mmCIF file of C-alpha atoms and ligand atoms in Angstrom:
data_model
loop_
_atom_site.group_PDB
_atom_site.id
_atom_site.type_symbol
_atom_site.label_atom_id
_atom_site.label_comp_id
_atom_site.label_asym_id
_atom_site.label_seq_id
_atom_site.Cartn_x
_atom_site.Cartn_y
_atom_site.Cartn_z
ATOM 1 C CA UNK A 16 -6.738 -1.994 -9.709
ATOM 2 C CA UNK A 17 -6.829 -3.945 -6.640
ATOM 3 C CA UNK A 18 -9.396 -3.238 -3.686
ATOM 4 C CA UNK A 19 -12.590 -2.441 -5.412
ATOM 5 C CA UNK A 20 -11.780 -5.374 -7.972
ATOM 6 C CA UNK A 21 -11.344 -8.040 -5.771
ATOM 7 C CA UNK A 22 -15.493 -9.244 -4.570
ATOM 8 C CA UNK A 23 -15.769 -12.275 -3.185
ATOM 9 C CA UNK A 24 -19.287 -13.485 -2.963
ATOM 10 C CA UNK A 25 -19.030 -15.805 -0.016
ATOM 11 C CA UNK A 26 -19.417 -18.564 -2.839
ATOM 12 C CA UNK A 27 -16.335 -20.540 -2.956
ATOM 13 C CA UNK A 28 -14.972 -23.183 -5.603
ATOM 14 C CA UNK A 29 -15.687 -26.669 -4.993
ATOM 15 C CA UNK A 30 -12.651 -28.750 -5.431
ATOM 16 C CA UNK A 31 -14.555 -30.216 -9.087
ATOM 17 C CA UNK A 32 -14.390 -26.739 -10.440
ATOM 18 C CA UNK A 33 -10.975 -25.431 -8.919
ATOM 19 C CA UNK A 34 -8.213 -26.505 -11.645
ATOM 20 C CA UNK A 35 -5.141 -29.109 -10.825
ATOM 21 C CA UNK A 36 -2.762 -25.867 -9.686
ATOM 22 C CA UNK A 37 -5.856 -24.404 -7.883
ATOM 23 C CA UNK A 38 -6.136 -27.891 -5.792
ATOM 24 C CA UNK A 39 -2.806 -28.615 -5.313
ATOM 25 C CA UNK A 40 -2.755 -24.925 -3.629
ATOM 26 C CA UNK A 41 -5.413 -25.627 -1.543
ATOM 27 C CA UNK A 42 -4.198 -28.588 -0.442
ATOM 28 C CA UNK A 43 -0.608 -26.701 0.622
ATOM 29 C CA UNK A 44 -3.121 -24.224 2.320
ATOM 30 C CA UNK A 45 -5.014 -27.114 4.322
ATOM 31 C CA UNK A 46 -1.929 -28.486 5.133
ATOM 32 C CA UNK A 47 -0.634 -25.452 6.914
ATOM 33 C CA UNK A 48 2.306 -24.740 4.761
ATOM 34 C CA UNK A 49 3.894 -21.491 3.753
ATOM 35 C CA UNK A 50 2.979 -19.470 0.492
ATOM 36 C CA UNK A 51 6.759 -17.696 -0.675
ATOM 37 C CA UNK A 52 6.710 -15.008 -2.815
ATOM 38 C CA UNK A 53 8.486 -17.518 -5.505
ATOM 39 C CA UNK A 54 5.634 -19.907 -5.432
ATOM 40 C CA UNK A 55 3.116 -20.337 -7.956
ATOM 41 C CA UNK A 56 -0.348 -18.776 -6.133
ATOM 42 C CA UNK A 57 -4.011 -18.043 -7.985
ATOM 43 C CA UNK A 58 -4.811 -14.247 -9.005
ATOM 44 C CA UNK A 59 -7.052 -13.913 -6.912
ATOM 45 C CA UNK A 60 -4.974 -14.905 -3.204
ATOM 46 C CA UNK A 61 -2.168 -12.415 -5.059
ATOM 47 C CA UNK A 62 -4.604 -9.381 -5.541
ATOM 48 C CA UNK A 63 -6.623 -10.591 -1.915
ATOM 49 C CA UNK A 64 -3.631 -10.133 0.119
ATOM 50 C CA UNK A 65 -2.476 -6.563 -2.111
ATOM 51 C CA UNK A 66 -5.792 -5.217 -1.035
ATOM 52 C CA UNK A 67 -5.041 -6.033 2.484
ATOM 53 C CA UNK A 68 -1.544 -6.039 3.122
ATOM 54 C CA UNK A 69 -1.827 -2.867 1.684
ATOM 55 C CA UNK A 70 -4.761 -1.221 3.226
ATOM 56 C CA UNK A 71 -2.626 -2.422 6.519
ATOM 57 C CA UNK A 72 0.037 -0.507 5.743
ATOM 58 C CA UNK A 73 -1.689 2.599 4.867
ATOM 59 C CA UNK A 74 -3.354 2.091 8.465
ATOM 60 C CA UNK A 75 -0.333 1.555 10.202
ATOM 61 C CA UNK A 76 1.227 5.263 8.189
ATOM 62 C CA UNK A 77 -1.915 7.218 8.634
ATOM 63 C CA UNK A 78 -2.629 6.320 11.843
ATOM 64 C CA UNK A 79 0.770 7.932 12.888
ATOM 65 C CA UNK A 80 -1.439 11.368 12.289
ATOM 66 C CA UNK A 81 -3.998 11.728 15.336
ATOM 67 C CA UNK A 82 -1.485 10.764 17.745
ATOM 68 C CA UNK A 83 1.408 12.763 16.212
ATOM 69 C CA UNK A 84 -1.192 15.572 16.642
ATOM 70 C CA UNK A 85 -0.423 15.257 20.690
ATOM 71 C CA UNK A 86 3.596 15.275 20.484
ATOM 72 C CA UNK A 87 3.955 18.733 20.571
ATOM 73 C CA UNK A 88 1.397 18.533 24.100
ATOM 74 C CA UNK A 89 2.674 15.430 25.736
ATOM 75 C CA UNK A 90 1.718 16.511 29.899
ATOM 76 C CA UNK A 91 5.421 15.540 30.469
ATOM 77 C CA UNK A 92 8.792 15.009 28.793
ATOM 78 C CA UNK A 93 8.717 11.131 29.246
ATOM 79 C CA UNK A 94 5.233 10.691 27.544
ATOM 80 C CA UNK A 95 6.525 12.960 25.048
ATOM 81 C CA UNK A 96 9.593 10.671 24.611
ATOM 82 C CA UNK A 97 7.419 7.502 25.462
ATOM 83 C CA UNK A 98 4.936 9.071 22.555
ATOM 84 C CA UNK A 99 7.169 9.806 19.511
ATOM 85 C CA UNK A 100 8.452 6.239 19.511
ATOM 86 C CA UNK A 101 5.531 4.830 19.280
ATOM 87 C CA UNK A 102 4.375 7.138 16.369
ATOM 88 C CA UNK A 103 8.300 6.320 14.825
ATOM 89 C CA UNK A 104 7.174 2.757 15.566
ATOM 90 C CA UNK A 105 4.012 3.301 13.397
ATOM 91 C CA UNK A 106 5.977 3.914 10.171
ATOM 92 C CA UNK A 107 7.976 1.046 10.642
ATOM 93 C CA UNK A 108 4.889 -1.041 10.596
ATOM 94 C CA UNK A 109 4.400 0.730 7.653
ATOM 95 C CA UNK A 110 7.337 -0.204 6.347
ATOM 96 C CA UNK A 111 7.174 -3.937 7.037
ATOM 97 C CA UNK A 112 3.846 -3.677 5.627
ATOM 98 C CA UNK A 113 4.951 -2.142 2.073
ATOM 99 C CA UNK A 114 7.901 -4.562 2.155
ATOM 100 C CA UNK A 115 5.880 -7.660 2.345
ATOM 101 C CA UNK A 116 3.292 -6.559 -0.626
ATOM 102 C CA UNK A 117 6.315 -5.599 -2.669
ATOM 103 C CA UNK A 118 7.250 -9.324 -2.959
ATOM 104 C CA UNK A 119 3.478 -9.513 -4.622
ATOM 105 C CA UNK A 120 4.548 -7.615 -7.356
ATOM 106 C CA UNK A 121 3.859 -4.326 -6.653
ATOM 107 C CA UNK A 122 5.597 -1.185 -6.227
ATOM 108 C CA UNK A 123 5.098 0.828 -2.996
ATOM 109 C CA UNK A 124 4.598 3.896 -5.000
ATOM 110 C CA UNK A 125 1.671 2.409 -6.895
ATOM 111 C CA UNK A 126 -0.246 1.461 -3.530
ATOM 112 C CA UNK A 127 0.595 5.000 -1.911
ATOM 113 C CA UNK A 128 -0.743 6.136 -5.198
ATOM 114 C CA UNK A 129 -3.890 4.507 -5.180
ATOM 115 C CA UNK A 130 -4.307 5.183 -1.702
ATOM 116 C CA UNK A 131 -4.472 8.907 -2.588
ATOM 117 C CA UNK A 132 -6.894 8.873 -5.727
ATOM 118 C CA UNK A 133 -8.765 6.837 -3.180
ATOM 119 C CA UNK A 134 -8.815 3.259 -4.750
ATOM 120 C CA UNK A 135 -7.463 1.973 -1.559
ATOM 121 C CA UNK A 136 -8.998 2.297 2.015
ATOM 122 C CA UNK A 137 -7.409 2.478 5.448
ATOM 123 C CA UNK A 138 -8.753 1.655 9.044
ATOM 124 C CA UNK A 139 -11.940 3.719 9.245
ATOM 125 C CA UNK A 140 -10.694 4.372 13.371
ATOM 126 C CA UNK A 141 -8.150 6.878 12.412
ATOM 127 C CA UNK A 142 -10.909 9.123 10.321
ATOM 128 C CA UNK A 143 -11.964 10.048 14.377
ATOM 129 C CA UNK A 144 -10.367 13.353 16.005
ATOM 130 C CA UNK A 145 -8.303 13.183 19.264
ATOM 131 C CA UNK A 146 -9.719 16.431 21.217
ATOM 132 C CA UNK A 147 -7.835 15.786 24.606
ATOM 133 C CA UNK A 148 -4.834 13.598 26.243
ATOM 134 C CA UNK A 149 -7.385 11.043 27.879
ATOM 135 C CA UNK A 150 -7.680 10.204 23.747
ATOM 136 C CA UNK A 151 -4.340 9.152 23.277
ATOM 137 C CA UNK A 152 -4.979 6.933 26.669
ATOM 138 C CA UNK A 153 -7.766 5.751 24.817
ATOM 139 C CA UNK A 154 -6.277 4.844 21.159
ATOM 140 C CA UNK A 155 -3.774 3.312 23.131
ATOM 141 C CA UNK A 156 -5.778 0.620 24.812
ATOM 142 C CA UNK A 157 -8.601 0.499 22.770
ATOM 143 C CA UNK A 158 -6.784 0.799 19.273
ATOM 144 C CA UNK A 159 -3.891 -1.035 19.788
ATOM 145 C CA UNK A 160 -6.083 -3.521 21.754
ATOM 146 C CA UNK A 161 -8.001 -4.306 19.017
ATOM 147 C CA UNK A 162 -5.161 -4.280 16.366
ATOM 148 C CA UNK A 163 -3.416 -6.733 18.429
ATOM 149 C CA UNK A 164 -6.306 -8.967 18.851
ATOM 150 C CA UNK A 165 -6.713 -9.094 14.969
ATOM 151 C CA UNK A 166 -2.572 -9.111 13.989
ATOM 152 C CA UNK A 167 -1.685 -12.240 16.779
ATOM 153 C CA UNK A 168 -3.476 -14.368 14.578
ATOM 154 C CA UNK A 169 -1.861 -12.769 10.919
ATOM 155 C CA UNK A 170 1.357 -14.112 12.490
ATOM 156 C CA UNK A 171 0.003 -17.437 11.704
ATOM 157 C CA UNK A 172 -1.312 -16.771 7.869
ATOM 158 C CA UNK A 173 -0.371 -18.236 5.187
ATOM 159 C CA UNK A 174 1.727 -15.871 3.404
ATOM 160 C CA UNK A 175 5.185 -16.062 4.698
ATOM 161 C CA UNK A 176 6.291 -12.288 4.292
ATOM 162 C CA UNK A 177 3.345 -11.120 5.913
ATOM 163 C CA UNK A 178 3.023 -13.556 8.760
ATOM 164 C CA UNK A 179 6.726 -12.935 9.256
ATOM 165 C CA UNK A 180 5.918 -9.250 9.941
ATOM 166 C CA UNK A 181 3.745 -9.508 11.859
ATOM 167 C CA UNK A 182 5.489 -11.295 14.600
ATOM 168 C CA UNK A 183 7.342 -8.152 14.735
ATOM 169 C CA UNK A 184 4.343 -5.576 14.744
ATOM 170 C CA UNK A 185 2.744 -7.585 17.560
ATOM 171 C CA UNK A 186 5.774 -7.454 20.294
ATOM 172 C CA UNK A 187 5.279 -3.473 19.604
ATOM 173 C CA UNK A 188 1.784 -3.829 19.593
ATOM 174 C CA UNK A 189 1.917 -5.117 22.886
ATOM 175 C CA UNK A 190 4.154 -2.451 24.231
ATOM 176 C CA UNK A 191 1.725 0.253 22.572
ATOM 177 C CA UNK A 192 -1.301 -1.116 24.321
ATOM 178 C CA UNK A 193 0.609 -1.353 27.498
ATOM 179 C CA UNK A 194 1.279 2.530 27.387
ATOM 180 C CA UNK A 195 -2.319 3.291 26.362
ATOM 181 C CA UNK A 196 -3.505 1.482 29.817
ATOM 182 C CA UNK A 197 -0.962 3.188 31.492
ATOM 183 C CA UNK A 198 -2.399 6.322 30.928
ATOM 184 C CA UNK A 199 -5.494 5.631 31.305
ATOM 185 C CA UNK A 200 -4.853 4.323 34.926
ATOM 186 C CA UNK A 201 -3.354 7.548 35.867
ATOM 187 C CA UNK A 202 -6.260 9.539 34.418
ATOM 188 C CA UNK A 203 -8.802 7.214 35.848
ATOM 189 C CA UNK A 204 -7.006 7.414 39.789
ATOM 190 C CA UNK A 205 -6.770 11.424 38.808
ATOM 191 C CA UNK A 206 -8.756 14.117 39.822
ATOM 192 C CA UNK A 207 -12.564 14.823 38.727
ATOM 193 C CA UNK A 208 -11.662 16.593 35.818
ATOM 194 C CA UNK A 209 -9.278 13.661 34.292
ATOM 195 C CA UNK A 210 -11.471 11.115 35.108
ATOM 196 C CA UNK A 211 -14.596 12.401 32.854
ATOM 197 C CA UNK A 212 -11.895 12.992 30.397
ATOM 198 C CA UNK A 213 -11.127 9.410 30.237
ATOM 199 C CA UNK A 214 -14.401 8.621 30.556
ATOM 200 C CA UNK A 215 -15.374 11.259 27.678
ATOM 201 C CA UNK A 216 -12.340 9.702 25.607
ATOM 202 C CA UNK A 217 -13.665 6.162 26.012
ATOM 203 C CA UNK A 218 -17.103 7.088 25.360
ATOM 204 C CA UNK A 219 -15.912 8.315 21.514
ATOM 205 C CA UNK A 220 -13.632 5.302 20.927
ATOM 206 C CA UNK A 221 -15.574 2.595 22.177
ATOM 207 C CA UNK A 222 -17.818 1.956 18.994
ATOM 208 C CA UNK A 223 -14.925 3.200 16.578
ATOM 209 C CA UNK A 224 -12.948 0.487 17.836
ATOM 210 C CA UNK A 225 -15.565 -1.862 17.482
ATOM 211 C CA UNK A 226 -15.806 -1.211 13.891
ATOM 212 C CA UNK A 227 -12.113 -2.413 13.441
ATOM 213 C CA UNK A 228 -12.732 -6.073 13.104
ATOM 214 C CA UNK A 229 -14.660 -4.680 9.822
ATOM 215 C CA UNK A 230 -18.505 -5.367 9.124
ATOM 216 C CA UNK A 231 -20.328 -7.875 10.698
ATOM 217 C CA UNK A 232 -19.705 -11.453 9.448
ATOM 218 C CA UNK A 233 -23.331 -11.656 7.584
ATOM 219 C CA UNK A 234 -22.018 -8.884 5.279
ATOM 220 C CA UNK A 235 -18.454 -9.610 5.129
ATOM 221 C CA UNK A 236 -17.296 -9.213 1.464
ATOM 222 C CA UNK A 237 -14.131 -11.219 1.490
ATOM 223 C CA UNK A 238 -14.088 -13.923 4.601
ATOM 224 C CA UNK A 239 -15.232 -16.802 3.353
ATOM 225 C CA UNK A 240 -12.368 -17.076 0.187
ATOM 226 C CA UNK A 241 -9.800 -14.955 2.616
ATOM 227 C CA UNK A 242 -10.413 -17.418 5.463
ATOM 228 C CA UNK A 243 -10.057 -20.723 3.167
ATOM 229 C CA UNK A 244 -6.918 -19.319 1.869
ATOM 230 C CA UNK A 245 -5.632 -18.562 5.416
ATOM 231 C CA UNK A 246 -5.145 -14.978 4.341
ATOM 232 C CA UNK A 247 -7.631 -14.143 8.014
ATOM 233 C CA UNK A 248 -7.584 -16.849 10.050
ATOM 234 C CA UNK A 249 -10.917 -15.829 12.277
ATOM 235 C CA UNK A 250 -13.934 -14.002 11.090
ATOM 236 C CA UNK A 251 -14.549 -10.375 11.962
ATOM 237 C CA UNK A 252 -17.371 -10.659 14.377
ATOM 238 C CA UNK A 253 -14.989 -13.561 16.215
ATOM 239 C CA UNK A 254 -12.595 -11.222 17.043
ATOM 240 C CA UNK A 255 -14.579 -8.897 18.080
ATOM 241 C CA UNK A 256 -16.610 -10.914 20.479
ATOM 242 C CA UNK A 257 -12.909 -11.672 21.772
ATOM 243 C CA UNK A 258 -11.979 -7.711 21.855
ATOM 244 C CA UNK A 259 -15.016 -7.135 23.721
ATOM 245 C CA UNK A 260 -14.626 -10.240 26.456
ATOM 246 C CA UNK A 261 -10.743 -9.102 26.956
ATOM 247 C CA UNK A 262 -11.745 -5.605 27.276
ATOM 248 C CA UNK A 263 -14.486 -4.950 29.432
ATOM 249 C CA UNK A 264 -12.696 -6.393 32.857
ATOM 250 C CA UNK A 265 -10.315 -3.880 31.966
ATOM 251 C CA UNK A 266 -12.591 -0.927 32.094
ATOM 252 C CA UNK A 267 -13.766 -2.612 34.857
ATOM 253 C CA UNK A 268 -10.356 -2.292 36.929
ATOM 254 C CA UNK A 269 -10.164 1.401 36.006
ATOM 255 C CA UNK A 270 -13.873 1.932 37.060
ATOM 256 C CA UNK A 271 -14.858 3.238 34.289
ATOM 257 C CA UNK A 272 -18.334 2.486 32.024
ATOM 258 C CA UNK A 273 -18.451 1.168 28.897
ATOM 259 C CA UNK A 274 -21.153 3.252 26.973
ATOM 260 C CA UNK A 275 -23.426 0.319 26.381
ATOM 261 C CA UNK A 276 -26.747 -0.004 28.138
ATOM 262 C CA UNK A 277 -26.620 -3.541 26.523
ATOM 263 C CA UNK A 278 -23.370 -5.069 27.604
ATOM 264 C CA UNK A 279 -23.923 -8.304 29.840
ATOM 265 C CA UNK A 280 -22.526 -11.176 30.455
ATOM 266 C CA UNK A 281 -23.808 -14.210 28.823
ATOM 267 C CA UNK A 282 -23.194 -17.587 31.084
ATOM 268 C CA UNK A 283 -24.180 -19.956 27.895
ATOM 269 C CA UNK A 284 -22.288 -18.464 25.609
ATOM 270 C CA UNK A 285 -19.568 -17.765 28.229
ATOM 271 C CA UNK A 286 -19.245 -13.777 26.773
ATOM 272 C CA UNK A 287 -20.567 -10.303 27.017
ATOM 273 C CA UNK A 288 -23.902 -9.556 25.059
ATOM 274 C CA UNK A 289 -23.382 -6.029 23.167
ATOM 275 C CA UNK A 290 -24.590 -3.453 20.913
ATOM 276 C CA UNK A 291 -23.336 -3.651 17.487
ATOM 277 C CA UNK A 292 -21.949 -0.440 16.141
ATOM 278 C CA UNK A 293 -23.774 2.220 13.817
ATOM 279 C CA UNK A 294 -22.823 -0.094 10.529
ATOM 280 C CA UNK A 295 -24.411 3.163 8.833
ATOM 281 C CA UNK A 296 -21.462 5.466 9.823
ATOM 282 C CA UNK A 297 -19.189 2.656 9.180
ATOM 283 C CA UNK A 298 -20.531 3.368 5.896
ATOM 284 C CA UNK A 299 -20.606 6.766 5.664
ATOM 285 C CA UNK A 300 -16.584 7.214 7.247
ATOM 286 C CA UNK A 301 -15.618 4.654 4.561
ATOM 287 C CA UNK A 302 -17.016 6.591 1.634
ATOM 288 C CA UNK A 303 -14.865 9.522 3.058
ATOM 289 C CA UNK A 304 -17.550 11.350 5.135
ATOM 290 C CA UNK A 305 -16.006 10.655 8.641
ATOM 291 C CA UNK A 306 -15.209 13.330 10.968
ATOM 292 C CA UNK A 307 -11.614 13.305 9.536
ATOM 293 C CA UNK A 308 -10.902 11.808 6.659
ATOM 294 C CA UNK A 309 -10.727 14.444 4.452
ATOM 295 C CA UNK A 310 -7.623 16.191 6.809
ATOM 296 C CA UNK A 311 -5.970 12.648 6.661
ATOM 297 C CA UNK A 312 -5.712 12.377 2.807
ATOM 298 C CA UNK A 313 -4.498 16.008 2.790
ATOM 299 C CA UNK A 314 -2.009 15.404 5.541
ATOM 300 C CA UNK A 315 -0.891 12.452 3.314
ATOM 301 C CA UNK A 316 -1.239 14.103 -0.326
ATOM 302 C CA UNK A 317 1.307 16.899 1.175
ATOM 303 C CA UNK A 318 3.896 14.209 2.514
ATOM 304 C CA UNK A 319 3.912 12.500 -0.786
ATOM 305 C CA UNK A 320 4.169 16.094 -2.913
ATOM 306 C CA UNK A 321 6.594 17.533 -0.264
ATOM 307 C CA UNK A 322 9.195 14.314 -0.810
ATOM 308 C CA UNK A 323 8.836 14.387 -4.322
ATOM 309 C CA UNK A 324 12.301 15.447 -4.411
ATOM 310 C CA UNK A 325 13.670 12.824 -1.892
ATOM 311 C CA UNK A 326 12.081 10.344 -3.986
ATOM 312 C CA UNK A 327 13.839 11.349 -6.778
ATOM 313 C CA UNK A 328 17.163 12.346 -5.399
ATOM 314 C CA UNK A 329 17.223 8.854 -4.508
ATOM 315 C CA UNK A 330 16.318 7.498 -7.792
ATOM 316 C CA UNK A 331 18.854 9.786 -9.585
ATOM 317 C CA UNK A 332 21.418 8.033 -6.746
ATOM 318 C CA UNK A 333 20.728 4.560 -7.162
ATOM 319 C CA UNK A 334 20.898 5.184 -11.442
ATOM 320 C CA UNK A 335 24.446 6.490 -10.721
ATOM 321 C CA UNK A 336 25.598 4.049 -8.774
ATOM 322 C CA UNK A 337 24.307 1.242 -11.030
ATOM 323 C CA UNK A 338 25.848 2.886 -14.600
ATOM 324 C CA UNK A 339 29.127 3.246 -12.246
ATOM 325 C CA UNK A 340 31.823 0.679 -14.028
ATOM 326 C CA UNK A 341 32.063 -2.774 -11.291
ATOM 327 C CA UNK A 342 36.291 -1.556 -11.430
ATOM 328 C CA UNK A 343 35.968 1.387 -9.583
ATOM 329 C CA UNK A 344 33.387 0.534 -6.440
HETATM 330 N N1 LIG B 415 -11.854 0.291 8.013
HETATM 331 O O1 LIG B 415 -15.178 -8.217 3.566
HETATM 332 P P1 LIG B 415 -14.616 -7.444 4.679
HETATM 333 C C1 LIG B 415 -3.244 -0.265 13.565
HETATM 334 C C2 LIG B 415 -13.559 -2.800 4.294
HETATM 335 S S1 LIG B 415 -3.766 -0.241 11.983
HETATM 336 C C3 LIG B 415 -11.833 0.477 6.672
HETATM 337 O O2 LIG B 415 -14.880 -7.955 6.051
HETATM 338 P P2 LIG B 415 -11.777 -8.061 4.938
HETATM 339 C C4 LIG B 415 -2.686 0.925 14.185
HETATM 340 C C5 LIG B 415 -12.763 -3.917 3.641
HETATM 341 O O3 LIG B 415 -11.476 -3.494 3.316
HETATM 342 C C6 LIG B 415 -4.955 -1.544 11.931
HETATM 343 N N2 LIG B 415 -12.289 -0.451 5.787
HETATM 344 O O4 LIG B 415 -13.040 -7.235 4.441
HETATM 345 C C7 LIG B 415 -1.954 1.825 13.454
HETATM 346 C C8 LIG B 415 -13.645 -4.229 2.455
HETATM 347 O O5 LIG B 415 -13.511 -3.201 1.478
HETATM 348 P P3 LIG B 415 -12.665 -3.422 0.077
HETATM 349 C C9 LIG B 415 -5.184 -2.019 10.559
HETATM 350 C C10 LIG B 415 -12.753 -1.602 6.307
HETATM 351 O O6 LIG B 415 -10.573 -7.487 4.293
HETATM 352 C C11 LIG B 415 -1.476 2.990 14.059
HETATM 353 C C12 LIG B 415 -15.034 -4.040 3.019
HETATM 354 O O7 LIG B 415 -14.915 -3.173 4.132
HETATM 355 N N3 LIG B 415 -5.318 -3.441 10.626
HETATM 356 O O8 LIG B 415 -3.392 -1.262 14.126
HETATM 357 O O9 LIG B 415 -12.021 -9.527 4.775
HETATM 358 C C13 LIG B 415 -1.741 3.251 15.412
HETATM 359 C C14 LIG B 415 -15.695 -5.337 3.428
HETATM 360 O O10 LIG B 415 -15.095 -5.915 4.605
HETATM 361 C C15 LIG B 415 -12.772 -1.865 7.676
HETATM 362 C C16 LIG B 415 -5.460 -4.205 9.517
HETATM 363 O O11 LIG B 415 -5.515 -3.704 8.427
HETATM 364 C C17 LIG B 415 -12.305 -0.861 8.552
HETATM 365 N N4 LIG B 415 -12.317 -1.004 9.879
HETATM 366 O O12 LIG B 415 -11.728 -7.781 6.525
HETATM 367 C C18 LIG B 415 -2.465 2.313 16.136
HETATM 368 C C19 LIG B 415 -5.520 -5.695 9.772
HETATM 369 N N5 LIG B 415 -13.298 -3.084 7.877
HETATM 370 O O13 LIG B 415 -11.238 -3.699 0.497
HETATM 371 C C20 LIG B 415 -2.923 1.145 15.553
HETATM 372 C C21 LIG B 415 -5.529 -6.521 8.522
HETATM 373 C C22 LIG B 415 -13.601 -3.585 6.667
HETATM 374 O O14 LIG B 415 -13.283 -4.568 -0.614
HETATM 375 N N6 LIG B 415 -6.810 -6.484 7.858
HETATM 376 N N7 LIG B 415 -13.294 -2.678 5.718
HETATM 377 O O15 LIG B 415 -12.816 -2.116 -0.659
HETATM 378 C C23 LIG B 415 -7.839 -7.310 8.180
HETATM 379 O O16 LIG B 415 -7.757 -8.145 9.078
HETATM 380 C C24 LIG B 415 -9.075 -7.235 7.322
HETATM 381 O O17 LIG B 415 -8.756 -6.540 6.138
HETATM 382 C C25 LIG B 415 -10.291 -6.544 8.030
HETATM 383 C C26 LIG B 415 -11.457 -6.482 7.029
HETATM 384 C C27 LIG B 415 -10.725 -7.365 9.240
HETATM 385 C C28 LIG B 415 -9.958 -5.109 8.460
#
């Protein structure tokens, strides 16, 4: 119903052909205003930020699973500790995230359930295994890095619930990324043996993360209409150039190689050159052939069938408590 529907063809309306309530949206848009879930707002910005409010959400839940793989084999108790509350962190995102599209209109049981018959994607960087500790180093730094540089500016779009959310996510975002560098610095200063881990573990995520900021701008599906209607506020490849700029001095400091024979810096443009990714696995891990993807939709389809009966212990609560006579609460 909503992601595979919504096709933007990098055509926009001209103002001529937009109608009066169309214009008069646009013009709230332009002006920098705030979009409330009580204001009047075309199909198409409705179903636009579904799809991605939504798809965020399902990142933010089923990303919790290659790093809650590692709990159980944290090196120490505090990055255990450190560890679970940033996975417990993760489903709060989550939660913001379902929250926000809720005041669109739709329940949160009818996105998880297009989720799982597959109607609705999530981040194509969590469909990638995590084979050692180095790799929770690396998601850290590299996959919160990148979520932050794409969710700083969300706290600044146009729909209020959304960009209100946001402000929250990012102040853990931060703190994520933070721990993700941290481990990679000890790993990096460690012995032989952790270095090439963090090495091997950077090596694997580098291009993954790349693929984050979505497809490259010439074949971007939705940001020309998303980006009038402030739903993204910068274009895919504009982020990434920025992701790429931020992170290379990083690697840098823990002398360590980004796997790029074509990274240099570019004095005109005042950036770093770079490869693009493999847009062709971006392809294939988004039609469900990634490495992992078919272990994170069963991971997920068991959570949803295993609290089937919270769900509805719940339900059966709330019905009580409304059919209970206002007298006696
Ligand atoms: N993976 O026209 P485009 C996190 C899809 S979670 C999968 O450029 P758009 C974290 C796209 O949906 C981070 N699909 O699309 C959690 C569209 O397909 P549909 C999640 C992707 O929406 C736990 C098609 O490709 N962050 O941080 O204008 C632990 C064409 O693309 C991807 C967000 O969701 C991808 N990478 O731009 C640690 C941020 N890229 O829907 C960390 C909010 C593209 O037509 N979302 N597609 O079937 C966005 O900013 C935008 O949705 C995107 C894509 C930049 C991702």
């Amino acid at each position: 119903m909503y992601a595979q529907m919504v096709r933007s063809t990098g055509t926009l309306k001209s103002r001529a052909e937009m109608t009066p309530e169309e214009a008069a949206f646009q013009d709230r848009i332009d002006r920098g205003e705030r979009i409330e879930p009580q204001d009047w707002m075309p199909e198409g910005y409705r179903r636009t930020l579904i799809r991605q409010i939504g798809q965020h959400a399902h990142s933010e839940v089923v990303g919790q699973l290659p790093e809650g793989n590692w709990i159980t084999r944290a090196p120490t108790l505090e990055r255990k500790a450190i560890l679970i509350a940033k996975v417990q962190d993760e489903a709060g995102h989550g939660l913001y995230l379902y929250a926000a599209a809720e005041t669109l209109g739709v329940s949160r049981d009818a996105l998880i359930e297009d989720l799982l018959a597959g109607r609705m994607k999530y981040s194509s960087i969590f469909n990638y295994p995590t084979l050692t500790w180095a790799d929770i180093g690396a998601i850290g730094w590299l996959v919160d890095g990148a979520a932050i540089m794409n969710q700083v500016p969300l706290q600044r779009t146009s729909y209020g619930p959304y960009a209100r959310a946001m402000v929250r996510i990012c102040k853990e975002e931060s703190f994520h990324q933070r721990q993700g560098y941290a481990i990679m610095m000890k790993m990096a200063r460690g012995t032989p043996e952790q270095r090439e881990m963090a090495q091997d573990a950077l090596n694997r995520f580098w291009f993954p993360a790349l693929m984050m900021f979505g497809p490259s701008d010439r074949d971007s599906v939705h940001s020309a209409q998303s980006m009038a209607w402030r739903i993204k506020i910068n274009s895919n490849d504009e982020l990434r150039q920025k992701f790429v700029d931020q992170t290379v001095p990083q690697a840098e400091f823990l002398g360590l190689t980004i796997p790029d024979p074509e990274l240099r810096w570019n004095e005109a443009k005042g950036g770093y050159d770079f490869s693009e990714p493999d847009w062709a696995e971006f392809h294939e891990v988004l039609r469900g052939n990634g490495p992992c993807n078919a272990d994170r939709m069963a991971a997920r389809r068991k959570a949803w069938d295993e609290g089937a009966w919270v769900r509805e212990a719940l339900a059966a609560h709330a019905a009580k408590r409304a059919a209970r006579p206002v007298a006696a609460e």
